[in-house]
XYZ file of C-alpha atoms in Angstrom:
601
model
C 130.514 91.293 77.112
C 134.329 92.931 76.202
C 134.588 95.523 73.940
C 135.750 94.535 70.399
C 137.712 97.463 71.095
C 140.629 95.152 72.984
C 143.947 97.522 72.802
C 145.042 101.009 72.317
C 148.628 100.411 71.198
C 149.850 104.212 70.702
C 148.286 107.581 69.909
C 149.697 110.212 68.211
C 148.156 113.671 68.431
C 148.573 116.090 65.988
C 147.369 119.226 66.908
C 147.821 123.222 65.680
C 146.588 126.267 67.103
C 145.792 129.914 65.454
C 145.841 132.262 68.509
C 144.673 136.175 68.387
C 145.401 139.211 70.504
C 142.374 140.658 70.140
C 140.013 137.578 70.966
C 139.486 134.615 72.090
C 141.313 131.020 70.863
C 139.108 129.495 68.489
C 138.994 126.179 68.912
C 140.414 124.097 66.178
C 139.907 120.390 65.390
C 142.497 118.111 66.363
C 143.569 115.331 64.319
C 144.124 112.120 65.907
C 145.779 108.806 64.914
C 144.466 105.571 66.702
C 146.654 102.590 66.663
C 144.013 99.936 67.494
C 143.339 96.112 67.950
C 139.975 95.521 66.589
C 139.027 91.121 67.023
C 142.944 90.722 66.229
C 144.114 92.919 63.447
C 146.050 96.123 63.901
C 144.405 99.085 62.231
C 145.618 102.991 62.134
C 142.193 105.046 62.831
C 142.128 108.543 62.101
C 139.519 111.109 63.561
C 139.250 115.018 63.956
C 137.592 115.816 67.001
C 137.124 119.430 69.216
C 140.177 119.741 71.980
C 138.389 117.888 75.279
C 139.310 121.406 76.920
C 136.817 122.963 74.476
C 133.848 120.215 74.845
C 131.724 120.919 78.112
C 131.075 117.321 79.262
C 127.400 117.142 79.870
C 125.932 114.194 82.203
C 122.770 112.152 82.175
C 120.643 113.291 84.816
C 119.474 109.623 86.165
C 118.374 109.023 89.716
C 119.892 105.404 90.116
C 118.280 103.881 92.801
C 118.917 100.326 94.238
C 115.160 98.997 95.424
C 116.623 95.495 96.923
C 114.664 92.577 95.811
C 113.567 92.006 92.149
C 109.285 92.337 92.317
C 107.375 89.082 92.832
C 105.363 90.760 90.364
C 103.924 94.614 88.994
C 100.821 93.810 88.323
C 98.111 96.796 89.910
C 95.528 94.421 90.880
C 97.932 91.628 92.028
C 100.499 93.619 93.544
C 101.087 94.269 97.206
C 104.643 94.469 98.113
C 106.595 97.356 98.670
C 109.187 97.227 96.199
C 106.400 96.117 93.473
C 104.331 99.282 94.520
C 107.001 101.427 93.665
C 107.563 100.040 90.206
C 103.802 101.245 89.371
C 103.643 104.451 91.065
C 106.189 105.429 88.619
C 104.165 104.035 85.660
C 100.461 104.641 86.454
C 98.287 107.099 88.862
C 95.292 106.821 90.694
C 92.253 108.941 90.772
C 93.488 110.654 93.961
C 97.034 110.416 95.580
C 99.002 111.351 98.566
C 101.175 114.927 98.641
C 103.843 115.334 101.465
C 102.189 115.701 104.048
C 99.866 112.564 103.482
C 96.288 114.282 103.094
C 94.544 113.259 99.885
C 94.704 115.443 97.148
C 93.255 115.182 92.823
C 95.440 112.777 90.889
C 93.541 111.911 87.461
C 90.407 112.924 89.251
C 90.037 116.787 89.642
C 87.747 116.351 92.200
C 85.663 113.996 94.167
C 82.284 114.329 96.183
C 80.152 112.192 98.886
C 76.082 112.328 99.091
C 75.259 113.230 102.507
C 75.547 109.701 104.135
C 78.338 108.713 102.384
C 77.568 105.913 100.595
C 78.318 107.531 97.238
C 81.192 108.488 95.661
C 81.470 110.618 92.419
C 84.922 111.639 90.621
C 85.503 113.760 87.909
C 88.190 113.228 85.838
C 90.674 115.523 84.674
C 89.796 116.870 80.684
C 92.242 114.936 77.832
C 93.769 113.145 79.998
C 96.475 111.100 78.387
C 98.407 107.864 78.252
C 102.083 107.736 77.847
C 101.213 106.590 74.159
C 99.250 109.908 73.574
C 96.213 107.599 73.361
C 92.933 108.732 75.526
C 92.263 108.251 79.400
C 88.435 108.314 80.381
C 86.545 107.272 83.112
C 85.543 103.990 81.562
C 89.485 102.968 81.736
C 88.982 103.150 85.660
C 86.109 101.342 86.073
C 88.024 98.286 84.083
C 90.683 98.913 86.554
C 88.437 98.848 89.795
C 86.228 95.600 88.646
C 89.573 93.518 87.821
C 90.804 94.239 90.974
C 87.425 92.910 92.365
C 87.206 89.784 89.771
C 87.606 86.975 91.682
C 89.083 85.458 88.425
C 91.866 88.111 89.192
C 92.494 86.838 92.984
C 94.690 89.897 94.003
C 96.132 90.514 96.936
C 94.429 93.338 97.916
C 91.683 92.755 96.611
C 89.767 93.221 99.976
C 90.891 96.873 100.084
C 87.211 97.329 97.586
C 85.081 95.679 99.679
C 83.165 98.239 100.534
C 82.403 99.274 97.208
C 78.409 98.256 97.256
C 78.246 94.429 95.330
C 81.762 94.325 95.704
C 82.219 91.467 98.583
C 79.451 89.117 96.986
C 81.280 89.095 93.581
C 85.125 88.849 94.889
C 83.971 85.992 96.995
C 81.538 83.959 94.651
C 81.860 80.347 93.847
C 83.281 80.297 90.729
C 83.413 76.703 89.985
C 79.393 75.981 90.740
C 77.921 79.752 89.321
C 77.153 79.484 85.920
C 78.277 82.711 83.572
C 74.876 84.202 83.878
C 75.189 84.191 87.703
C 78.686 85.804 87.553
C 77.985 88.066 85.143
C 74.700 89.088 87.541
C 77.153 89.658 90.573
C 79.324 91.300 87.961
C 76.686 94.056 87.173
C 75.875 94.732 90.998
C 78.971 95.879 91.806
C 78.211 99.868 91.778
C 81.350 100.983 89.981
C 79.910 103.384 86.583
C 81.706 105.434 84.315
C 79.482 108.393 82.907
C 79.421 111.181 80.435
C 78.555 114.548 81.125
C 75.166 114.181 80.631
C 74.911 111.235 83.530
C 74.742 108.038 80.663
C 76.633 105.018 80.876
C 80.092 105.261 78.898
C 80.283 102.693 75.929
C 84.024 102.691 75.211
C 87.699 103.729 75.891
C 87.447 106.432 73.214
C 84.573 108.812 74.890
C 86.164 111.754 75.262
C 83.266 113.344 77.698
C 83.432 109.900 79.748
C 84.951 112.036 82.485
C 82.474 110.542 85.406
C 82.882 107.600 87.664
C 80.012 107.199 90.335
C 81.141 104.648 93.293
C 78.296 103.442 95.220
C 79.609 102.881 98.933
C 78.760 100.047 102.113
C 80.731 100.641 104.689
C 79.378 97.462 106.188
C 78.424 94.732 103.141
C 77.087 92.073 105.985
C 74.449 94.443 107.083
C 71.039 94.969 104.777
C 71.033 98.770 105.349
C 73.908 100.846 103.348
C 76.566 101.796 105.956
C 79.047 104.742 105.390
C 82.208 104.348 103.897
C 84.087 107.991 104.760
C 87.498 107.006 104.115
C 87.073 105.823 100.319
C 88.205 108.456 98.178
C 91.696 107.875 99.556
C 91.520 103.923 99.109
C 91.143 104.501 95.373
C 94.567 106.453 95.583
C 95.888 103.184 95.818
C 97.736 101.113 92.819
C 94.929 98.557 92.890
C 92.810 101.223 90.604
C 96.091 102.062 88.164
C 94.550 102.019 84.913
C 96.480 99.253 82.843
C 95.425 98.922 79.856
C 92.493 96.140 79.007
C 93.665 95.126 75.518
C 97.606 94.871 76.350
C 96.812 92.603 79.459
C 94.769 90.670 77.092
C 97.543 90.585 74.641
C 100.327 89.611 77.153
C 98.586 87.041 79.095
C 99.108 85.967 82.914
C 103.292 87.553 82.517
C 102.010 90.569 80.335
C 103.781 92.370 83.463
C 107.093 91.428 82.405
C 107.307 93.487 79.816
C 107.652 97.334 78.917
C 105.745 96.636 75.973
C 102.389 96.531 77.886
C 102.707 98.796 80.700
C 101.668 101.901 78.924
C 100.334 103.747 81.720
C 99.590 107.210 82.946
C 102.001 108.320 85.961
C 105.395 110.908 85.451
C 107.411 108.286 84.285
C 107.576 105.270 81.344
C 109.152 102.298 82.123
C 111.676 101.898 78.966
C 113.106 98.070 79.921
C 112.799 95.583 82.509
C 115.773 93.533 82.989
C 114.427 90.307 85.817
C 116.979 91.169 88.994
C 119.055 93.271 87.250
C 117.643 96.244 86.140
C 114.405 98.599 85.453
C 114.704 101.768 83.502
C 112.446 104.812 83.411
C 111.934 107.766 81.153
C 109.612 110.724 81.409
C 106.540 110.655 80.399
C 105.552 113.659 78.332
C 101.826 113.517 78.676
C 101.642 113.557 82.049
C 99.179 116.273 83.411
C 101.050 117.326 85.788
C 104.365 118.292 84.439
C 107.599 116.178 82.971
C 110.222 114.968 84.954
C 113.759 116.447 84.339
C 115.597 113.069 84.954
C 115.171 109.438 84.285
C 115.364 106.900 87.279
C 117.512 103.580 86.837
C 116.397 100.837 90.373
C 118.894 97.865 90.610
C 117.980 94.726 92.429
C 120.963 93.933 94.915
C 119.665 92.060 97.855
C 122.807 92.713 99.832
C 123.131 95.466 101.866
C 126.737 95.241 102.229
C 127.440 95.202 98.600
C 124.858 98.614 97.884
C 126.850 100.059 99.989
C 130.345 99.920 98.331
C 128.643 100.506 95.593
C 126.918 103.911 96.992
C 130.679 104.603 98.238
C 132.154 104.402 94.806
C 129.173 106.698 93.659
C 127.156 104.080 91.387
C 124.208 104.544 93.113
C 122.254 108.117 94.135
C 119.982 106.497 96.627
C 120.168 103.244 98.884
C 119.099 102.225 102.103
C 121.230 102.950 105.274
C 121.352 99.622 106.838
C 122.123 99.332 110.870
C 125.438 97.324 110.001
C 126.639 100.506 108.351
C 125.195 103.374 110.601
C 128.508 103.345 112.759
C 130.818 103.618 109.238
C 128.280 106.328 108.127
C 128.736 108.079 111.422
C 132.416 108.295 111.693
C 132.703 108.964 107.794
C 133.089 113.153 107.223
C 131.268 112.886 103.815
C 128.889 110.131 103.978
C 127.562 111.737 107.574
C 126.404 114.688 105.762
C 124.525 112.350 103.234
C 122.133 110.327 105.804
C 118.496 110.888 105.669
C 117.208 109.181 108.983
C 113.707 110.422 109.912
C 110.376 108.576 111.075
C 109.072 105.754 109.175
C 105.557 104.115 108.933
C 106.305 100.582 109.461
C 105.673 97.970 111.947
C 108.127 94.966 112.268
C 107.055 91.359 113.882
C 107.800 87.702 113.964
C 104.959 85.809 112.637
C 103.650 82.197 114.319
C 102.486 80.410 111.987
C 98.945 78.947 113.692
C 98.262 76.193 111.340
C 101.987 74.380 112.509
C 102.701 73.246 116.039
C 103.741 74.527 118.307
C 102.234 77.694 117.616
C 98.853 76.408 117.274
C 98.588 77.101 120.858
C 98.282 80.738 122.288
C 100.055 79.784 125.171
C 103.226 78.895 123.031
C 102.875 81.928 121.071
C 102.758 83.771 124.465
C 105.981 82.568 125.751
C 107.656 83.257 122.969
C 106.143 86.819 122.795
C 107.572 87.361 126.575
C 110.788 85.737 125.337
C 111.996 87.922 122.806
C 114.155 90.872 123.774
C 112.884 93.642 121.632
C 115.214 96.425 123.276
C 118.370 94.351 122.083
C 116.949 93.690 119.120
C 116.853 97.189 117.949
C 120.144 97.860 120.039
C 122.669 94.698 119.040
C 121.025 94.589 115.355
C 119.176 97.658 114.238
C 121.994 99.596 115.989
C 119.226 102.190 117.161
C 117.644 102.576 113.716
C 114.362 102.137 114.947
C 112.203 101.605 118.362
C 110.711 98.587 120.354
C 107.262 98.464 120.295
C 104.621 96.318 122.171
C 101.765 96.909 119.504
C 100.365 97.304 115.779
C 99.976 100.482 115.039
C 103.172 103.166 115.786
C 103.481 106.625 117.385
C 102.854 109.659 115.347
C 99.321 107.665 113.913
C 95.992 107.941 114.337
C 95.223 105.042 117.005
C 98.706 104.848 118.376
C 97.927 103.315 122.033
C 100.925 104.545 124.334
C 99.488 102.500 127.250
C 100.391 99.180 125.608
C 102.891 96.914 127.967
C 101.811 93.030 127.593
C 104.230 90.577 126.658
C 107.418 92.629 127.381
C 110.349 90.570 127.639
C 110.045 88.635 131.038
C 111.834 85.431 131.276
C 109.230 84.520 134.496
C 105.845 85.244 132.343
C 107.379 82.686 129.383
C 107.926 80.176 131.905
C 104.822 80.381 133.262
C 103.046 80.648 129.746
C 104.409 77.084 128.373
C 103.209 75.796 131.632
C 99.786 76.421 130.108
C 100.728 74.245 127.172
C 100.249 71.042 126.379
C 104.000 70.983 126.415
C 104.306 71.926 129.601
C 108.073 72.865 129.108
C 110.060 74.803 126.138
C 112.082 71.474 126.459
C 109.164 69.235 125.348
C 108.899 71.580 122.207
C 109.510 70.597 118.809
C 112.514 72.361 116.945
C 111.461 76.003 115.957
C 112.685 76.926 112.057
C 113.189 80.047 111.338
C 112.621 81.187 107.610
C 114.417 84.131 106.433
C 115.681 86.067 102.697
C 119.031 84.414 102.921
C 121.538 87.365 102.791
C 124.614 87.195 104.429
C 123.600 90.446 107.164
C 119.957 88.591 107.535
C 122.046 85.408 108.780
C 123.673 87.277 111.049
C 120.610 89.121 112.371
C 118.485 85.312 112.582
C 121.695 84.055 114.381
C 121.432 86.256 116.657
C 117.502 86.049 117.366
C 118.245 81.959 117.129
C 120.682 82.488 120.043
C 118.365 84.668 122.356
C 115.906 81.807 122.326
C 118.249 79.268 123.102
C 120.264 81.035 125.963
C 116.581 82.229 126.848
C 114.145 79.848 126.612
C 116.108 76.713 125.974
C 114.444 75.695 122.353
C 116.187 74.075 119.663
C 116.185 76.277 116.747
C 116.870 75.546 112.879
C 117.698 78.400 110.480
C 116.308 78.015 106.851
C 117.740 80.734 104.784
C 116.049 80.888 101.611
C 116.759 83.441 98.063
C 114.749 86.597 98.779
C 111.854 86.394 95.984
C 111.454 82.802 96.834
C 111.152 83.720 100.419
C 108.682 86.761 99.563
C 106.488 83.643 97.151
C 106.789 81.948 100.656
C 104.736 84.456 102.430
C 102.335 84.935 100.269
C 100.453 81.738 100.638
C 99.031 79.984 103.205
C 100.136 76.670 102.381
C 103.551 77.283 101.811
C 103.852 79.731 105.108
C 106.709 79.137 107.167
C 107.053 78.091 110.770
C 108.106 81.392 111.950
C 108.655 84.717 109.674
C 109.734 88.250 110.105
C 107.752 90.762 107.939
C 105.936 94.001 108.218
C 102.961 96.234 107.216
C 103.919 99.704 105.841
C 100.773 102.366 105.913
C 99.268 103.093 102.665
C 97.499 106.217 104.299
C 97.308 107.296 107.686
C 94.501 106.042 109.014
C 93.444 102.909 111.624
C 90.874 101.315 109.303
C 94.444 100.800 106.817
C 95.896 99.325 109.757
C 93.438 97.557 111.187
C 90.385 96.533 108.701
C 92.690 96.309 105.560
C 95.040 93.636 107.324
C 93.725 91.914 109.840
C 89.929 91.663 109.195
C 89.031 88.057 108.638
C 87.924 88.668 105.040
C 91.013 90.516 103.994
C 94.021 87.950 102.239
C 96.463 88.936 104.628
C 94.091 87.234 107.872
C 93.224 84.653 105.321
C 97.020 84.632 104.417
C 98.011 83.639 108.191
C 95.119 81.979 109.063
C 93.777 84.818 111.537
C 90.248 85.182 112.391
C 88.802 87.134 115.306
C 84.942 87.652 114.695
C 84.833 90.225 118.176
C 87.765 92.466 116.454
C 86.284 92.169 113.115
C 82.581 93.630 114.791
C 84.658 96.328 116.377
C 86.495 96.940 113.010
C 83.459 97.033 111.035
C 82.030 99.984 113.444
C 85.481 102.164 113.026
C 84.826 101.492 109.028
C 81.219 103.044 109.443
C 81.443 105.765 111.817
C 81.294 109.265 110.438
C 82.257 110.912 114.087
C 86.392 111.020 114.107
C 86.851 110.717 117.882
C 84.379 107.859 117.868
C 85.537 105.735 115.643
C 88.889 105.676 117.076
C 87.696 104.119 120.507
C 86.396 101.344 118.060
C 89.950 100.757 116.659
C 91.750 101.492 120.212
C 88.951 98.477 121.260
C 90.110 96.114 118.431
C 93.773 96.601 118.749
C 93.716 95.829 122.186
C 91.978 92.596 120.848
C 94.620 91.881 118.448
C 97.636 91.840 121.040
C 95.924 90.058 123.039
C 95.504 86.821 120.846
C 99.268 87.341 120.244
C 99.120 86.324 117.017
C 102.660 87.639 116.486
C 106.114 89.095 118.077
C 105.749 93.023 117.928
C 109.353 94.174 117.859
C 110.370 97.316 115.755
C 108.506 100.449 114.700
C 110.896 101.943 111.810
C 112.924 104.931 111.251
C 113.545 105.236 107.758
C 117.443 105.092 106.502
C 118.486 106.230 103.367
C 121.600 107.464 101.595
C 121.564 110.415 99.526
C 124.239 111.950 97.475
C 124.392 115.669 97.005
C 123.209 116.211 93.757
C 120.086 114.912 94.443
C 117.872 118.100 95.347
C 113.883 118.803 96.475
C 113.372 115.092 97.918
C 109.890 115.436 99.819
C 110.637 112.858 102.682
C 107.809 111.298 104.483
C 107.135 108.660 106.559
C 105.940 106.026 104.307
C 108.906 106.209 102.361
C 108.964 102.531 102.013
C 110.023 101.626 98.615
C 112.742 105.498 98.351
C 112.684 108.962 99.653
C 110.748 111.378 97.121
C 108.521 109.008 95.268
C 105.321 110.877 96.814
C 106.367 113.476 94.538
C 108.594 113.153 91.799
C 108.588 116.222 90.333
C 110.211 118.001 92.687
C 113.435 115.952 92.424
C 116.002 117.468 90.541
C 119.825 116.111 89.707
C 122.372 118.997 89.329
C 125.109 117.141 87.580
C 127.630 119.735 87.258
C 127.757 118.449 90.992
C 128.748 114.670 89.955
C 132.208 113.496 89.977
């Protein structure tokens, strides 16, 4: 919208000075005339103001960050995205969270303990804990959290992560339509998730101030009658599926409550002010957080186009973007922005997805030749431009249940050949045309050109690019019956650990496998012992057993582990960079950010 302010048509200062030889110039008020257009008429303004040499100017300190794509949604028990993740670790906090080097440390929870078999879990919360509202955060607000993210009425994404929370499996995956309420609600009350005072008694309400206990009962393996171990839990609930929203504001804003700022009162370092849909989200400090107030506010933007963050980084409207490869070269060469890239390890793996249910990739020997077919090395060289490495399996270098010996389907023109043989096609000509679907950017064209190319010089298939608007394509993804043909998209660690890689993604129960129609009962029995297996070293050679399993049903194209690629302008100091930076470098801990603006232009 234009200023009503159209036209400055002259100014006339009028200014006078009383100077001293014994001190310093006072500053005196200057008095200005305005000639002005205001909506047509001329008007003479006058105002008295300080001399601009006399005024300090004083900037906003706001980290402006541009996160990409606008969030299919930021909702903690429906959420599962990157860039929707990093909307609510602003807003809320878990009962445990990461610190820079990745171990688990207390969030809301000041501490946590197992019984000797680990199959409980008891936290105690932090005392007067606090909203961003001022209002009271107890234990009883957590175990609301943790059951909605269960409720199969809720049907979250990552829902699975619970499972082995004890009752937790048989309620997420009960027949709604044919249980009456009294057999929910039964199902409801076996899941072992109990907010307690001090004195070990059931909480009765949000406003218990000594409701400072939550007792988790554990079952590391739910399809077994005994209780199995669950070891790794008190770092699962770090994750945003246990953010305490609010009961009553969901309530109030129904299925979009989300949308707005009004009902995401939560309890992390920052409050989210406004939400503009792919334009804007604004955050503020949040002065009840336990853990200290941020010193800046954070601004994310929602351009999808690399190309265009960039200029805008350039003309210093943003603080923090992604490097993309297409720019590496530019960033390289440039004096200034050289001294500004952050390029260090990521925690991402990058594939192309069949999709099983659609010919041709209902056959593994398709899916093989087109895993032999694809030239990873160039991929990362003509495209990526080095900003990351080829890799040949799930889980990357630098994590627990990296395998190094991995070398099946490596490019090999000879191997794809004789892998169609096996088809019923017999022939990559006999195939029916291959459509890729990709988050139609102008730089993602270019990079789906180029993959649409390989196959054709390589492997002689017709190919058919369907670009389509980034959240749409993200919606795409998400379910199974509107998954594409073929896909490029990637799993970013939550923690560092195999069963996160493994059990949480690709177990048949979990909705990612369910997602892509994956099931692999063998890997899921070898999963399921790495899940319940208190000796380190031996669980691993479960997981080292089931990712073998996994590329060997080449379910998908490995091609890229990440490096992560960011921008940073001077004046942003204390980033802690790690290697799940996925959504922007520092928000593992935001505290220690601060933005010197006497430093800004």
């Amino acid at each position: 919208m234009r200023s009503k302010l159209l036209v400055f048509v002259s100014v006339l200062i009028l200014a006078s000075m009383v100077l001293s030889a014994c001190q310093p110039a006072a500053a005196t008020p200057e008095t200005i005339i305005q000639t002005v257009v205001v909506e047509g008429e001329v008007k003479e303004v006058v105002v008295t103001a300080t001399p601009a040499a006399q005024q300090p100017e004083t900037k906003p300190a706001v980290l402006r960050v541009n996160l990409g794509s606008w969030p299919d949604i930021i909702d903690p028990q429906k959420s599962s995205f990157v860039n929707e993740i990093a909307h609510l670790k602003l807003i809320y906090e878990g009962l445990t969270k990461l610190d820079g080097q990745l171990n688990t440390v207390p969030g809301a929870a000041e501490k946590w303990e197992y019984n000797e078999d680990a199959t409980e879990l008891t936290f105690t919360l932090r005392k007067g804990l606090k909203y961003s509202d001022g209002t009271l955060l107890n234990a009883k607000r957590f175990e609301y959290s943790i059951l909605r993210n269960i409720d199969p009425a809720t049907a979250g994404e990552y829902a699975a992560i619970t499972d082995n929370i004890a009752g937790a499996v048989a309620w997420r995956e009960a027949d709604v339509a044919n249980l009456s309420e009294e057999e929910l609600q039964a199902l409801k009350d076996g899941v072992e998730v109990k907010a307690l005072d001090l004195n070990g008694n059931p909480c009765t309400d949000y406003e218990q101030e000594d409701c400072l206990i939550l007792k988790v009962g554990l079952d590391g393996d739910p399809a077994t009658p005994e209780r199995e171990p669950a070891p790794f839990m008190h770092t699962v609930l770090s994750l945003w599926v246990t953010y305490p929203a609010k009961e009553e504001l969901i309530a109030e804003g129904g299925d979009i409550w989300w949308t707005s700022s009004k009902y995401h009162i939560g309890n992390g370092p920052f409050i989210v002010k406004s939400l503009e849909p792919f334009v804007r989200g604004y955050f503020v400090p949040n002065p009840n957080y336990w853990a200290g107030v941020p010193t800046y506010d954070i601004e994310f933007s929602y351009i999808t186009d690399s190309a265009v963050a960039f200029e805008a980084y350039k003309n210093n409207e943003f603080d923090i973007v992604p490097l993309a490869a297409e720019d590496l070269a530019v960033v390289q060469q440039d004096p200034v922005l050289s001294k500004e890239a952050q390029i260090y390890p990521g925690s991402c793996t990058f594939a192309f997805y069949m999709n099983q249910d659609k010919p041709p990739f209902d056959e593994k020997p398709v899916r093989e030749a087109f895993a032999y077919g694809t030239n990873r090395e160039a991929w990362v060289t003509d495209i990526l431009q080095g900003l990351g490495s080829p890799t040949l399996t799930w889980i990357p270098k630098g994590f627990p249940g990296y395998d190094p010996n991995e070398t099946r389907y490596g490019f090999d023109l000879e191997k794809a050949k004789e892998a169609i043989a096996r088809s019923s096609y017999g022939s990559f000509e006999n195939l029916p045309p291959i459509k890729l679907t990709f988050a139609g950017t102008a730089r993602n064209r270019t990079r789906f050109e180029w993959l649409a190319a390989q196959w054709s010089q390589n492997l002689g298939v017709k190919v058919e690019l369907d670009p389509v608007e980034p959240t749409a394509y993200t919606a795409l993804t998400k379910n199974r019956e509107t998954l594409p043909q073929v896909f490029y998209l990637g799993w970013c660690a939550d923690y560092p650990d195999p069963q996160n890689w493994l059990s949480v993604y690709w177990m048949s129960t979990s909705e990612f496998a369910r997602r892509y129609g994956f099931s692999n009962p063998e890997m899921d029995a070898l999963m399921k012992k790495g899940d319940t297996t208190l000796d380190p070293q031996e669980r691993l050679t479960y997981y080292d057993q089931a990712q073998k399993l996994l590329v060997d049903t080449a379910a998908v194209i490995f091609m890229v582990n990440n490096v992560n690629s960011y921008l940073v302008k001077p004046w942003v100091k204390g980033i802690v960079f790690t290697p799940q930076d996925a959504g922007w470098p520092g928000d593992v801990d935001p505290l220690s950010i601060t933005i010197d603006t006497s430093m800004i232009p």
